[in-house]
Coordinates of C-alpha atoms in Angstrom, one line a residue:
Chain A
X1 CA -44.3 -22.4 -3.3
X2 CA -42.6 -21.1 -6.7
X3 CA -42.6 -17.7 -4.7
X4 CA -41.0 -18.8 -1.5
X5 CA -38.0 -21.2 -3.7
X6 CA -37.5 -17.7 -5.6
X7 CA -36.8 -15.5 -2.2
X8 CA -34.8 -18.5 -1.1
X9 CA -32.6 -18.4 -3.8
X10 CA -32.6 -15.2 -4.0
X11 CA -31.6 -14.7 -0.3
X12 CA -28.6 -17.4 -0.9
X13 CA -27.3 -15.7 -4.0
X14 CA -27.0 -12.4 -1.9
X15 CA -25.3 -14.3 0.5
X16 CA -22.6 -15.8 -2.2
X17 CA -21.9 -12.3 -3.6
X18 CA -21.5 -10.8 -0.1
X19 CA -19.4 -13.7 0.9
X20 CA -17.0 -13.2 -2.4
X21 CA -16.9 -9.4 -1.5
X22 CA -15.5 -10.0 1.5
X23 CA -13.0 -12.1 0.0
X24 CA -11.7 -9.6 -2.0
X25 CA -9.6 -7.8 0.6
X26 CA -7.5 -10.0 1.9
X27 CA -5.2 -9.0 4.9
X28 CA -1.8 -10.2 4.0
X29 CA -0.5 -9.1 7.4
X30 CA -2.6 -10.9 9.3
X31 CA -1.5 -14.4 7.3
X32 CA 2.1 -13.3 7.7
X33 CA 1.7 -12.4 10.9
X34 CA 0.3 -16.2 11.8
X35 CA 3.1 -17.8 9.4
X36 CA 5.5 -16.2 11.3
X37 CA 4.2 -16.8 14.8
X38 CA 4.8 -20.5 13.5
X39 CA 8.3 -19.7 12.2
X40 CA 9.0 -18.4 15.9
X41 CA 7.6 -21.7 17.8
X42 CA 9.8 -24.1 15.3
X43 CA 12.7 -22.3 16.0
X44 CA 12.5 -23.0 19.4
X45 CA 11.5 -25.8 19.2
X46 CA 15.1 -27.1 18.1
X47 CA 18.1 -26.7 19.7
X48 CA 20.4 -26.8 16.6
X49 CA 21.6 -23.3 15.4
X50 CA 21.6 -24.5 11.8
X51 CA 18.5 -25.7 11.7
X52 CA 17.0 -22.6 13.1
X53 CA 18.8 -20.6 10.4
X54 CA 17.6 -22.5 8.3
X55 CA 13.9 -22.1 9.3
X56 CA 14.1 -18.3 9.1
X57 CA 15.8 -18.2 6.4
X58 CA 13.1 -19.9 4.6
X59 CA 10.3 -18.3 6.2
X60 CA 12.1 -14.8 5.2
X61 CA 12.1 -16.3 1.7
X62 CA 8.5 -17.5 1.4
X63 CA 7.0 -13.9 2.7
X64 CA 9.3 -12.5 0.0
X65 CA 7.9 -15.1 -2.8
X66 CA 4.3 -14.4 -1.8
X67 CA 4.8 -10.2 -2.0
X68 CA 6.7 -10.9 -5.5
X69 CA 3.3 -12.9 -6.2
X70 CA 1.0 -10.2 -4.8
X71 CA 3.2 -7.8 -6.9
X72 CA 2.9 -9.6 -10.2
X73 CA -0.6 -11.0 -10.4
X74 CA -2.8 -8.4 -8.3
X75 CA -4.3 -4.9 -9.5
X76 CA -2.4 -2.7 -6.8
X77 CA -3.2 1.1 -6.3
X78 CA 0.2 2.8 -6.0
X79 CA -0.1 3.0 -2.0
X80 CA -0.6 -0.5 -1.9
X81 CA 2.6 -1.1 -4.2
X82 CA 4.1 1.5 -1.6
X83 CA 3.1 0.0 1.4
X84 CA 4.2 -3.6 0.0
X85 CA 7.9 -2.4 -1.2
X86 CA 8.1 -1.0 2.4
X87 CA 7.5 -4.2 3.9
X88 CA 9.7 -5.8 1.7
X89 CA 12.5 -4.3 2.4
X90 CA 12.1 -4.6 6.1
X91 CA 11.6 -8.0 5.6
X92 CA 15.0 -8.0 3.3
X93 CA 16.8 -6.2 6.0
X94 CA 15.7 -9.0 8.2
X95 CA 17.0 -11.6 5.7
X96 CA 20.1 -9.9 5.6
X97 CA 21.1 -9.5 9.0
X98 CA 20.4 -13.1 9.8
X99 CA 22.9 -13.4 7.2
X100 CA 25.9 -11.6 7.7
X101 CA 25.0 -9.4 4.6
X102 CA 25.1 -5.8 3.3
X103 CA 27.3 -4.5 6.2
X104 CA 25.7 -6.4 8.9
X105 CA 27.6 -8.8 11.2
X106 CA 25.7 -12.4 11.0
X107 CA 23.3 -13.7 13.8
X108 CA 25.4 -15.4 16.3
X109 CA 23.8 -18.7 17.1
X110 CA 23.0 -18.4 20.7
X111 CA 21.3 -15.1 19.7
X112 CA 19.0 -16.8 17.0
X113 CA 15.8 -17.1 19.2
X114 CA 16.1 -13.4 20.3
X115 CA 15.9 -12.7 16.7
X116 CA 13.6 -14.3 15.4
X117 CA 11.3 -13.0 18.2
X118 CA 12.6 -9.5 17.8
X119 CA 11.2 -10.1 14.0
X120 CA 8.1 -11.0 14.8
X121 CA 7.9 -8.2 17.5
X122 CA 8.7 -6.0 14.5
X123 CA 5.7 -7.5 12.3
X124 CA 3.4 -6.9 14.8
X125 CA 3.8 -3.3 15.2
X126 CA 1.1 -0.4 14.9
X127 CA 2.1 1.2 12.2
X128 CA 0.9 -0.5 9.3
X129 CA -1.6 -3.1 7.7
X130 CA -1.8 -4.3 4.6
X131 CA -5.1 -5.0 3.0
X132 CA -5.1 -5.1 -0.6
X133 CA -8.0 -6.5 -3.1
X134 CA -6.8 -10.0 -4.2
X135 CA -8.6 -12.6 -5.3
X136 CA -9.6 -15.4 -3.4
X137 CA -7.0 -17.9 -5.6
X138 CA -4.2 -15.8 -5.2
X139 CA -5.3 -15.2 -1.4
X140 CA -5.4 -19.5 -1.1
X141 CA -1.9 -19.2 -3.1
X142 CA -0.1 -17.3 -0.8
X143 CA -1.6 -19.1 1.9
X144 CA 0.3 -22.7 0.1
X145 CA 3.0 -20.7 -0.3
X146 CA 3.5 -20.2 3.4
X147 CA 3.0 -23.6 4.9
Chain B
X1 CA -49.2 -17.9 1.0
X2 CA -48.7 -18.0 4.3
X3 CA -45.3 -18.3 3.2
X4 CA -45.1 -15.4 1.2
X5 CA -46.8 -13.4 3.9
X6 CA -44.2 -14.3 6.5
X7 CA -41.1 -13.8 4.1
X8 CA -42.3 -10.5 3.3
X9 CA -42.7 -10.0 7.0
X10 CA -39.5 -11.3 8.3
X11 CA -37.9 -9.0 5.2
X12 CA -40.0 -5.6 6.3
X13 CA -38.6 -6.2 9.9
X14 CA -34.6 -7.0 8.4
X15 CA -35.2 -3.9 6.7
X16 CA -36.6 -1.3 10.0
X17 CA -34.3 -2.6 12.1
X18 CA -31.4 -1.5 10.5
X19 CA -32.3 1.8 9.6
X20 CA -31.7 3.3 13.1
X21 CA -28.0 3.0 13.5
X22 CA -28.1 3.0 17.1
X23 CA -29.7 0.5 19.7
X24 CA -29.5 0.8 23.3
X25 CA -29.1 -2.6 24.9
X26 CA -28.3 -1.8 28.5
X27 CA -30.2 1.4 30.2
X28 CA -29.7 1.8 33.9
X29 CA -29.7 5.4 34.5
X30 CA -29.4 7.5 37.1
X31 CA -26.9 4.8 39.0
X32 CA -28.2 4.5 42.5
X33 CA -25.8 6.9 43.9
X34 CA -24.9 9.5 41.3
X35 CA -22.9 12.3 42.1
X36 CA -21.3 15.0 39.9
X37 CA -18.4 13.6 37.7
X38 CA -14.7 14.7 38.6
X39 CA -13.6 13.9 35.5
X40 CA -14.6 12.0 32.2
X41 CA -12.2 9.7 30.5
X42 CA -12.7 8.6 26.5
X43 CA -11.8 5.3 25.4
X44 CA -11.2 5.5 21.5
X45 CA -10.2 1.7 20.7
X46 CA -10.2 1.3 16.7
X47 CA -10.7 -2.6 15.8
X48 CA -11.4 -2.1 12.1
X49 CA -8.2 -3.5 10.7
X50 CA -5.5 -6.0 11.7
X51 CA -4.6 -6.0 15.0
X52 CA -2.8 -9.6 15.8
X53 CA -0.1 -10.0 17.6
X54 CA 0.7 -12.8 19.5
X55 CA 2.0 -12.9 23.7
X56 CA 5.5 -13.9 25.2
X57 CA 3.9 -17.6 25.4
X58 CA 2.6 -17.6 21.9
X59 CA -0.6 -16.7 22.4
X60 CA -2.8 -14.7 20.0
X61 CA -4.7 -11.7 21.1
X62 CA -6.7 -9.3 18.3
X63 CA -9.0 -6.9 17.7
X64 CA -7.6 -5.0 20.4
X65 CA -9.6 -7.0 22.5
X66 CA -7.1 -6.9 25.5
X67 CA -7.4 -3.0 25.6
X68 CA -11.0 -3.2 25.7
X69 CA -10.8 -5.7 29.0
X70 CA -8.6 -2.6 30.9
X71 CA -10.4 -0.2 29.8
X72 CA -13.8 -1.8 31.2
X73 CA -12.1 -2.4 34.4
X74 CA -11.5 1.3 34.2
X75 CA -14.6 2.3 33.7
X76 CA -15.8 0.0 36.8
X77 CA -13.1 1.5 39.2
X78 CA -14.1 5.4 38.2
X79 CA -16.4 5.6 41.1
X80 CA -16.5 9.7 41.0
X81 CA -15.7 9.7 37.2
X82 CA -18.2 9.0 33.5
X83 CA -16.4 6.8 31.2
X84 CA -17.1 5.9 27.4
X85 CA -15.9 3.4 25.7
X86 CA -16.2 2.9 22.0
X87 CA -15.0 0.0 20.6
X88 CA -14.8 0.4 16.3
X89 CA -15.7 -2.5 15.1
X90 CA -15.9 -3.9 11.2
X91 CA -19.0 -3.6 9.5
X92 CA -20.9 -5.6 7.8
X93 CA -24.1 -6.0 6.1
X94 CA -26.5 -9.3 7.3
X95 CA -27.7 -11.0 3.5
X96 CA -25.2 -8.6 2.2
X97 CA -28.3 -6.6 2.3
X98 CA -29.1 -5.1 5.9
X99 CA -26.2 -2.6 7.5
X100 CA -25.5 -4.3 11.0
X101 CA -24.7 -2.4 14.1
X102 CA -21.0 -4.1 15.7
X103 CA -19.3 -0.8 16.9
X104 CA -20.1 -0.9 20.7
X105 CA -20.1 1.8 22.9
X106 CA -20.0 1.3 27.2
X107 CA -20.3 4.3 29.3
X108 CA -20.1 4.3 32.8
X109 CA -21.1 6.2 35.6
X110 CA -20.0 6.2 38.9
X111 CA -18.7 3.1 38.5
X112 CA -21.4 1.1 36.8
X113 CA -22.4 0.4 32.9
X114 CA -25.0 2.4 32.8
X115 CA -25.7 2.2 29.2
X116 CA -24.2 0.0 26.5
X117 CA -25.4 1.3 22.9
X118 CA -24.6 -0.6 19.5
X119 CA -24.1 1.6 16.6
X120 CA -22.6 1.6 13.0
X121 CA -21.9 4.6 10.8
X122 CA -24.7 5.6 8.8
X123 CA -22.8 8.4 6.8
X124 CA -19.7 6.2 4.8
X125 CA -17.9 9.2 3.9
X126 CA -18.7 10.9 6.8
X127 CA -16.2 12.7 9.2
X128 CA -13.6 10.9 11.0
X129 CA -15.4 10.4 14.6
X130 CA -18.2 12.4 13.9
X131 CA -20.4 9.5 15.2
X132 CA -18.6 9.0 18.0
X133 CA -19.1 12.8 18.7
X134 CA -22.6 12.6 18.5
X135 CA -23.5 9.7 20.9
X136 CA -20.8 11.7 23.8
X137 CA -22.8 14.4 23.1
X138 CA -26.1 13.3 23.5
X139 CA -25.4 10.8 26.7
X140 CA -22.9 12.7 28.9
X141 CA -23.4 13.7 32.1
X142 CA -23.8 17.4 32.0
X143 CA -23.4 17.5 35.9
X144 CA -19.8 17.9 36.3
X145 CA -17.8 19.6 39.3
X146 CA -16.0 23.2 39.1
X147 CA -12.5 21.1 38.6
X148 CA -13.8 18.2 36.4
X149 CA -10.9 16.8 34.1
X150 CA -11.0 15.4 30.4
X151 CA -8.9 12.5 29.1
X152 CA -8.9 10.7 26.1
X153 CA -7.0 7.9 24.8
X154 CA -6.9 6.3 21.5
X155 CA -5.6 2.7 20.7
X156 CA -4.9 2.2 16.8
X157 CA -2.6 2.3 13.8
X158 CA -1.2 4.5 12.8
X159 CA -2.6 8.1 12.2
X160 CA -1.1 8.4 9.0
X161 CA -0.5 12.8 7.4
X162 CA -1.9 11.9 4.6
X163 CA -5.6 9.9 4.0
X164 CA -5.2 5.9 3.8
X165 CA -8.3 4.9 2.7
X166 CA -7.3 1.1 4.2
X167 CA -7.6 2.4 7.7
X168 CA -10.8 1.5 8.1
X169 CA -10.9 -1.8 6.3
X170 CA -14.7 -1.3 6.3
X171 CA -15.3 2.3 5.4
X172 CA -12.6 3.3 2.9
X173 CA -14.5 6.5 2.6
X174 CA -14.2 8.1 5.8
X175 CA -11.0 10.3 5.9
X176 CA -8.0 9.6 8.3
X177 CA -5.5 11.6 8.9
X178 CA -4.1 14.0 11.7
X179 CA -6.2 16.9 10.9
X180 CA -9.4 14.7 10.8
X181 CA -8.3 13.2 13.6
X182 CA -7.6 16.9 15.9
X183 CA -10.9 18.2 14.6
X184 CA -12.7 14.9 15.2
X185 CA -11.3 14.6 19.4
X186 CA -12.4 18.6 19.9
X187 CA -15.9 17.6 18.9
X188 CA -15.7 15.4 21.8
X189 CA -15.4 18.8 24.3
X190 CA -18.5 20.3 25.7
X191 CA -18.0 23.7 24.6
X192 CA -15.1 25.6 23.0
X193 CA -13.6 26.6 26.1
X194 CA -12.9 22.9 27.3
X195 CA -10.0 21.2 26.9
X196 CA -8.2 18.0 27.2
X197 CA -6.1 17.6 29.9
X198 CA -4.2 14.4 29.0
X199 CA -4.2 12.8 25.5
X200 CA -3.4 9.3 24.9
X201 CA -2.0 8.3 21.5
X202 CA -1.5 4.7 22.0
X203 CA -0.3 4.5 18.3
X204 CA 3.0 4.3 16.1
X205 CA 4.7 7.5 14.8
X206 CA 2.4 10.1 16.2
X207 CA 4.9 11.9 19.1
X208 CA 5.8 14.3 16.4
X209 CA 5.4 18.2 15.8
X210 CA 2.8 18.3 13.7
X211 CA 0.3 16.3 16.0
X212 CA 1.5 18.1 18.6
X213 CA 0.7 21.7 17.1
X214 CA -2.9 20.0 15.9
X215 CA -3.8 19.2 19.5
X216 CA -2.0 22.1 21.5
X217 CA -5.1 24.2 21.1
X218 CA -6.7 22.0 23.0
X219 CA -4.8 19.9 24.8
X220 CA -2.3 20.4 28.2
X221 CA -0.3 17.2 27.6
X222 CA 0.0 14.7 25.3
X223 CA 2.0 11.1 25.9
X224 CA 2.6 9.5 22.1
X225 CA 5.6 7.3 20.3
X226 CA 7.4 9.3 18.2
X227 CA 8.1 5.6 16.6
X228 CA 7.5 2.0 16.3
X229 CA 4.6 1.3 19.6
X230 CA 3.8 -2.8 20.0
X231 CA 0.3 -4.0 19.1
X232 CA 0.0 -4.7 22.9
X233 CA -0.4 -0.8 23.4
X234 CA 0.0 1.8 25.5
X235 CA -1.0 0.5 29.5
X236 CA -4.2 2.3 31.0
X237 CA -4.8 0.7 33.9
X238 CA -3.0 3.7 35.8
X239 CA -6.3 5.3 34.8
X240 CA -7.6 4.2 38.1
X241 CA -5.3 7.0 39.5
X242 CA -8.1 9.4 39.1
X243 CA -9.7 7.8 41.9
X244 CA -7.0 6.8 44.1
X245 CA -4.9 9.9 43.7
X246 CA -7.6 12.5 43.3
X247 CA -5.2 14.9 43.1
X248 CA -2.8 13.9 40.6
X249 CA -1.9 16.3 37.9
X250 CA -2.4 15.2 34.1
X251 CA 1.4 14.9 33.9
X252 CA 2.2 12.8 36.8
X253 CA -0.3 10.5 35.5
X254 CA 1.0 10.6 31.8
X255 CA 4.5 9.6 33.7
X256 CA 2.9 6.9 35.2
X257 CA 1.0 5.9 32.4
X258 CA 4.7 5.9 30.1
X259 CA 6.1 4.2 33.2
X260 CA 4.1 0.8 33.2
X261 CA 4.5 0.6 30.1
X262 CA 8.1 1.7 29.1
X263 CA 8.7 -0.9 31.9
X264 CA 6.5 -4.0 30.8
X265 CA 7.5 -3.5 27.4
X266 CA 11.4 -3.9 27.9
X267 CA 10.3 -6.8 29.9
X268 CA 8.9 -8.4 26.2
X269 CA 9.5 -7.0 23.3
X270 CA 13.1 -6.7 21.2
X271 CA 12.3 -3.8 18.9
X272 CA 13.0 -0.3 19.8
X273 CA 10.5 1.5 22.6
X274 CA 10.1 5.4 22.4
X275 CA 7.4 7.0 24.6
X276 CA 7.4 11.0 24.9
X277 CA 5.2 13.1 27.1
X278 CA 4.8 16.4 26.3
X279 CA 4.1 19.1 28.3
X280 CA 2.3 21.5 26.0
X281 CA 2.9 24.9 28.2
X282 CA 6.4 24.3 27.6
X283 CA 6.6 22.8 24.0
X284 CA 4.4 26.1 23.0
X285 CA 7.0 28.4 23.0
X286 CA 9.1 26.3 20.1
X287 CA 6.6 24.4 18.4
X288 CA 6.3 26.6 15.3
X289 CA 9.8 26.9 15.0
X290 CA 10.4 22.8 15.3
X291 CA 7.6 22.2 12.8
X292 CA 9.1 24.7 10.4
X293 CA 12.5 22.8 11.3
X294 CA 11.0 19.8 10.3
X295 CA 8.5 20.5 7.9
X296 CA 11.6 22.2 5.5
X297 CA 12.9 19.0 3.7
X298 CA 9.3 16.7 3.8
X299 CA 10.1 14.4 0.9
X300 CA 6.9 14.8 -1.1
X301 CA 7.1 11.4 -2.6
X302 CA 3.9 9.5 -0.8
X303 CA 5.2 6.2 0.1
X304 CA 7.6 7.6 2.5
X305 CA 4.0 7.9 4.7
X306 CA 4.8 3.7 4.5
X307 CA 8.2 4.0 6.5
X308 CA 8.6 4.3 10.2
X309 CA 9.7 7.4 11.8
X310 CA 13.2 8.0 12.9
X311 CA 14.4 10.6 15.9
X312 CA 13.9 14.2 14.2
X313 CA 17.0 15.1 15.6
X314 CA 19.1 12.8 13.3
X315 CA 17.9 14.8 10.6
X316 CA 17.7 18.4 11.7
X317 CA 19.0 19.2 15.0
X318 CA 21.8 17.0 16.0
X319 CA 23.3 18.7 18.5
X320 CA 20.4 20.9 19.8
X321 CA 18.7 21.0 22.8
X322 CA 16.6 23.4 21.7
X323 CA 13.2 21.3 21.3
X324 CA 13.6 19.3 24.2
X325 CA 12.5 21.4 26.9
X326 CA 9.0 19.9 28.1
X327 CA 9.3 16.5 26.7
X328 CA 10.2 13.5 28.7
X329 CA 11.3 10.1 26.8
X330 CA 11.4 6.7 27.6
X331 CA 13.8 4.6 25.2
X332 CA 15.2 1.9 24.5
X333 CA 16.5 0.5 21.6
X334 CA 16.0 -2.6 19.5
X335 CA 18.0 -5.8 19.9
X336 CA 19.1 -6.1 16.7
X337 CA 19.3 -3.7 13.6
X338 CA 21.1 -0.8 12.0
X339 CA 20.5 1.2 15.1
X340 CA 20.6 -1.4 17.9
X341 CA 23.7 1.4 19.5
X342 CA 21.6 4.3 19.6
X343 CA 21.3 5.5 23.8
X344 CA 19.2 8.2 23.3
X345 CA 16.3 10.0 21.2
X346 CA 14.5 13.4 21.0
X347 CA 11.3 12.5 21.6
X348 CA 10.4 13.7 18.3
X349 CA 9.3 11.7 15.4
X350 CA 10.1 12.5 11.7
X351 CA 9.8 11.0 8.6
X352 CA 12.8 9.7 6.7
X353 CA 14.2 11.3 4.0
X354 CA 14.6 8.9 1.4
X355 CA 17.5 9.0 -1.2
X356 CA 16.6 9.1 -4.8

């Protein structure tokens, strides 16, 4: 009986560690990807052009909080800094032309749910995923960050 | 002990069931009316990495899963053709402790699945597609007529020039990259004198010169985005061409291939669409000299491999239309951005050159 408890835990603990493995390569585009998907659905859900500004521009905001979070508190080989200052500056580019900003004309209102699809189409694009090792707290803080 | 006995048994099993990494799971061969295969198409669909994307109406698809459906219906529909395809899956070990096999591979004949194998890599470092190679090559049909056909088409990220060991989210150690990637494909001929006739890249960033000198060995033409390509992919289901139009050349179908989806594309996406098909015979007699071309000013700093491609010509041959003989384009460019006013592109992908 002592035998069969020991496999059995045994068997469990292997299970934990393989689980915890997993965990530590997160996909970041994947939860950006589904974040944004969101972002897309609210702004059309609303028919006021300031409030769907107002949506992206936060959404825009929190991706760029959580890479700045990735940035600062994960181990990062120098591709993955690479391939996360790439996506940052898409996503600033982004940021900018919904604003008016850095020689860009601003988002006129009726054209607001174009663009914000035309960002998502742009996330979702085959040239790139980002799966870095994080840990599973910083993986559920990114996660808080986005909601 | 009983107990013990059956633990230790149940364990023994775990552990000789996942040494083999293959396991037939369908085998229904010779199909009842077999006949010589006109042609044998090669469904390369990589899963092992992230692949969401969502539909017009919101809807998520991933793992490439879509591509798999057409490609089955494909392989259904290629009545006097062999199909196989693999489908890359993740893997991942059962207890942490016993490899499992989720890479699938579906080969038809004539029509019908005549065998559907699950397999994992057992090498994790080993070359890129050399599985893959080895189950073609030990299921094809070797009875083929005197004017059989090849085609392969591969659905994934990226290929990037230089090894990115998060390709394969599951097996960091296997080397991708374009020259892994042109010597992997040729190990899927049956001898050195075969070739492909048309070659899918159903990827971002890959219409450019150096994949296209890689595969021109081998290859006679090759349809590719020389930039940004949807995660909704390249359309295959003109595939079926083989069978309806048995005489259509590998170029006419590439152009109907680009077609469909040039056309479903501008029909729901925003960002900028390039297709280029590329007729080798003609793109031969430049290629050197438009790989030089572009090869001259390659930033060597590594993260530009993390930027998307812009048209070559912007950067080296602006007014040329030198390297455009045997390339046809589809484009169209993105709703909004710094180059929402372009009309035109080369058909040619390069990397940017980034200011220091």
């Amino acid at each position: 009986m002592k035998t069969l408890y020991t496999i059995l835990a045994s068997i469990l603990f292997a299970c934990t560690i393989q689980t915890a493995a997993f965990a530590q390569s997160a996909d970041v585009t994947e939860t950006f990807k589904k974040h944004f998907n969101e972002t897309v659905q609210k702004v059309q859900d609303t028919d006021k052009a300031d409030e769907k500004r107002a949506i992206l521009n936060e959404s825009f905001n929190k991706m760029l909080t959580a890479i700045d979070r990735i940035e600062s508190k994960a181990t990062l080989t120098e591709d993955e800094i690479a391939n996360l200052n790439s996506y940052k500056l898409d996503l600033t580019e982004k940021l900018n032309e919904l604003n008016g900003l850095d020689g860009f004309d601003e988002i006129m209102d009726e054209d607001l749910d174009d663009f914000s699809e035309y960002s998502q189409d742009f996330m979702e694009q085959a040239n790139r995923t980002i799966t870095i090792g994080v840990t599973t707290a910083l993986l559920i803080l990114i996660i808080l960050l986005l909601l | 002990m009983k107990y013990l006995v059956l633990c230790l048994t149940l364990l023994i099993t775990l552990i000789f069931t996942g040494c083999s990494h293959t396991t037939e799971l369908i085998k229904n061969y010779p199909p009842p009316n077999e006949t010589d295969a006109n042609y044998s198409v090669t469904y390369y669909i990589h899963a092992d990495a992230d692949y969401l994307y969502h539909t017009p109406d919101g809807d998520r698809v991933s793992g490439n899963s879509e591509v798999l459906t057409t490609a089955m219906e494909v392989g259904e529909a290629a009545h006097s053709g062999e199909v196989f395809i693999y489908h890359q899956r993740p893997e991942k070990k059962l207890l942490g402790l016993f490899p499992q096999r989720k890479s699938r591979l579906f080969h038809y004949k004539n029509g019908q699945l005549i065998r559907k194998v699950k397999y994992r890599h057992p090498d994790k470092k080993e070359v890129f597609l050399a599985t893959e190679a080895q189950l073609i090559n030990q299921y094809r049909t070797r009875n083929r007529t005197n004017d059989h056909q090849n085609y392969f088409l591969y659905f994934g990220h990226e290929i990037p020039s230089e090894s990115d060991k998060s390709y394969n989210r599951s097996l960091p150690g296997i080397e991708v990259n374009v020259v892994s990637f042109a010597k992997g494909i040729q190990n899927f001929l049956l001898s050195d004198r075969d070739r492909f006739d048309l070659v899918v890249l159903s990827t971002c960033n890959n219409g450019t010169p150096a994949m296209a000198k890689l595969l021109m060995p081998f290859t006679d033409v090759m349809l590719a985005s020389p930039q940004n390509l949807h995660l909704s992919h390249i359309d295959s289901e003109r595939m079926t061409f083989l069978e309806m139009e048995p005489e259509i050349s590998p170029l006419q179908l590439g152009h109907s291939i680009a077609e469909q989806t040039f056309q479903r594309l501008e029909r729901t996406v925003h960002t900028t669409i390039t297709l280029a098909l590329y007729e080798f015979e003609k793109v031969r007699n430049y290629i050197n000299s438009l790989a030089s071309v572009t090869a001259a000013n390659i930033n060597t700093d590594r993260s530009v491999q993390f930027n998307d491609n812009v048209d070559c010509a912007e950067l080296f041959f602006p007014d040329s239309a030198s390297y455009r003989n045997g390339v046809e384009t589809w484009y169209k460019p993105a709703r909004f951005g710094r180059k929402s006013e372009r009309s035109a592109h080369s058909g040619w992908g390069c990397k940017p050159v980034l200011e220091n």
